[in-house]
Short mmCIF file of C-alpha atoms in Angstrom, two decimals:
data_model
loop_
_atom_site.label_atom_id
_atom_site.label_comp_id
_atom_site.label_asym_id
_atom_site.label_seq_id
_atom_site.Cartn_x
_atom_site.Cartn_y
_atom_site.Cartn_z
CA MET S 1 162.23 -1.96 62.10
CA PHE S 2 161.45 -0.10 58.92
CA ALA S 3 161.22 3.64 59.08
CA GLN S 4 157.91 4.97 58.03
CA ALA S 5 157.73 7.49 55.24
CA PRO S 6 156.81 10.94 56.48
CA THR S 7 153.23 11.82 55.93
CA PRO S 8 152.61 14.67 53.51
CA THR S 9 151.12 16.84 56.22
CA SER S 10 153.38 19.79 55.38
CA ALA S 11 152.48 19.60 51.66
CA LEU S 12 148.85 19.21 52.55
CA THR S 13 149.08 22.14 54.86
CA GLU S 14 150.48 24.33 52.04
CA ALA S 15 147.75 23.16 49.66
CA GLU S 16 145.21 23.85 52.36
CA LYS S 17 146.58 27.38 52.80
CA VAL S 18 146.36 28.10 49.07
CA ARG S 19 142.82 26.81 48.91
CA ARG S 20 141.80 28.93 51.88
CA ILE S 21 143.39 32.05 50.40
CA SER S 22 141.65 31.55 47.05
CA GLN S 23 138.33 31.04 48.78
CA ASN S 24 138.77 34.22 50.78
CA ASP S 25 136.44 36.97 49.53
CA ASP S 26 139.03 39.70 50.03
CA PHE S 27 141.55 37.87 47.83
CA VAL S 28 139.06 37.59 44.98
CA ILE S 29 138.02 41.24 45.26
CA TYR S 30 141.61 42.52 45.34
CA SER S 31 142.56 40.29 42.42
CA LEU S 32 139.68 41.66 40.35
CA ILE S 33 140.64 45.23 41.26
CA LEU S 34 144.23 44.57 40.21
CA VAL S 35 143.12 43.11 36.87
CA GLY S 36 140.81 46.10 36.30
CA VAL S 37 143.57 48.60 37.04
CA LEU S 38 145.97 46.83 34.68
CA LEU S 39 143.37 46.77 31.90
CA ALA S 40 142.59 50.46 32.41
CA ALA S 41 146.30 51.31 32.23
CA ALA S 42 146.64 49.31 29.01
CA VAL S 43 143.72 51.21 27.46
CA VAL S 44 145.20 54.57 28.51
CA PHE S 45 148.60 53.67 27.03
CA TYR S 46 146.93 52.50 23.82
CA PHE S 47 145.13 55.81 23.32
CA LEU S 48 148.18 57.88 24.27
CA GLU S 49 150.30 56.04 21.69
CA ARG S 50 147.58 56.40 19.08
CA TRP S 51 147.32 60.14 19.77
CA ARG S 52 151.11 60.55 19.66
CA ARG S 53 151.35 58.86 16.26
CA ALA S 54 148.45 60.88 14.87
CA ASN S 55 150.05 64.17 15.93
CA PRO S 56 153.32 64.41 13.97
CA LYS S 57 153.09 68.22 13.89
CA GLY S 58 154.74 68.53 17.28
CA GLU S 59 157.71 66.56 16.02
CA ALA S 60 157.94 68.70 12.88
CA ASP S 61 157.83 71.87 14.99
CA ARG S 62 160.66 70.63 17.17
CA GLU S 63 162.79 69.57 14.19
CA ALA S 64 162.12 72.85 12.39
CA GLY S 65 163.12 74.82 15.46
CA LEU S 66 166.35 72.88 15.77
CA SER S 67 167.27 73.26 12.13
CA LEU S 68 166.28 76.93 12.08
CA SER S 69 168.58 77.59 15.03
CA SER S 70 171.39 75.76 13.26
CA PHE S 71 170.74 77.85 10.13
CA ARG S 72 170.85 80.99 12.29
CA GLU S 73 174.24 79.91 13.64
CA MET S 74 175.48 79.28 10.10
CA TYR S 75 174.33 82.78 9.10
CA GLU S 76 176.01 84.36 12.12
CA ASN S 77 179.24 82.49 11.38
CA GLY S 78 179.16 83.70 7.77
CA GLU S 79 178.69 80.24 6.29
CA ILE S 80 175.53 81.29 4.43
CA THR S 81 174.37 84.64 3.11
CA GLU S 82 171.44 86.63 4.42
CA GLY S 83 169.41 85.76 1.31
CA GLU S 84 170.04 82.05 1.80
CA TYR S 85 169.08 82.36 5.45
CA GLN S 86 165.84 84.15 4.56
CA ARG S 87 164.92 81.46 1.99
CA LEU S 88 165.61 78.70 4.51
CA LYS S 89 163.61 80.55 7.15
CA GLU S 90 160.62 80.91 4.78
CA LYS S 91 160.85 77.25 3.84
CA MET S 92 160.86 76.21 7.51
CA ALA S 93 157.94 78.51 8.31
CA SER S 94 155.89 77.06 5.48
CA LYS S 95 156.77 73.54 6.62
CA ILE S 96 155.50 74.30 10.12
CA LYS S 97 152.33 75.97 8.86
CA GLY S 98 151.70 73.19 6.36
CA THR S 99 151.50 75.52 3.36
CA PRO S 100 153.72 75.02 0.35
CA ALA S 101 156.80 77.19 0.16
CA PRO S 102 156.66 80.01 -2.39
CA ALA S 103 158.34 79.06 -5.63
CA PRO S 104 161.54 80.90 -6.40
CA PRO S 105 161.22 83.52 -9.15
CA THR S 106 161.71 82.06 -12.59
CA PRO S 107 164.34 83.67 -14.82
CA PRO S 108 163.07 85.48 -17.91
CA PRO S 109 162.97 83.38 -21.06
CA PRO S 110 166.01 83.62 -23.31
CA PRO S 111 165.70 85.87 -26.37
CA PRO S 112 164.73 84.10 -29.59
CA PRO S 113 167.67 83.04 -31.73
CA GLU S 114 168.53 85.27 -34.62
CA GLU S 115 167.75 83.99 -38.08
CA SER S 116 170.78 82.73 -39.89
CA GLY S 117 169.75 83.86 -43.36
CA PRO S 118 171.67 86.18 -45.66
CA GLN S 119 173.07 89.14 -43.78
CA PRO S 120 172.80 92.65 -45.20
CA PRO S 121 176.19 94.19 -45.99
CA ASN S 122 177.77 96.03 -43.09
CA PRO S 123 178.25 99.68 -44.04
CA GLY S 124 181.39 100.80 -42.76
#
């Protein structure tokens, strides 16, 4: 008269399958291998990123090369003089090498002002 509720045999069967898989030795071994590989990859990426951040010289070399080539183009197009190009080239070279750029020559000091005392008469 009343319909019986279906027995949870299909749900139990799925739970049984999961339990059997997790108890399988191969599953545990492969899971541990996968976790180990993922951890090793994370460590490798960590050290690569750390090395990349600690080595900014490569980035400076690339930027200096790009700007030096653009300065060369400006010189060839007549936008800057040869002297300006040489100064920029020296500045870029010193930036790459890590040495300070040579200071531009300082102009000679101005002559001392003349005294504004009584002037001798001008013969003439």
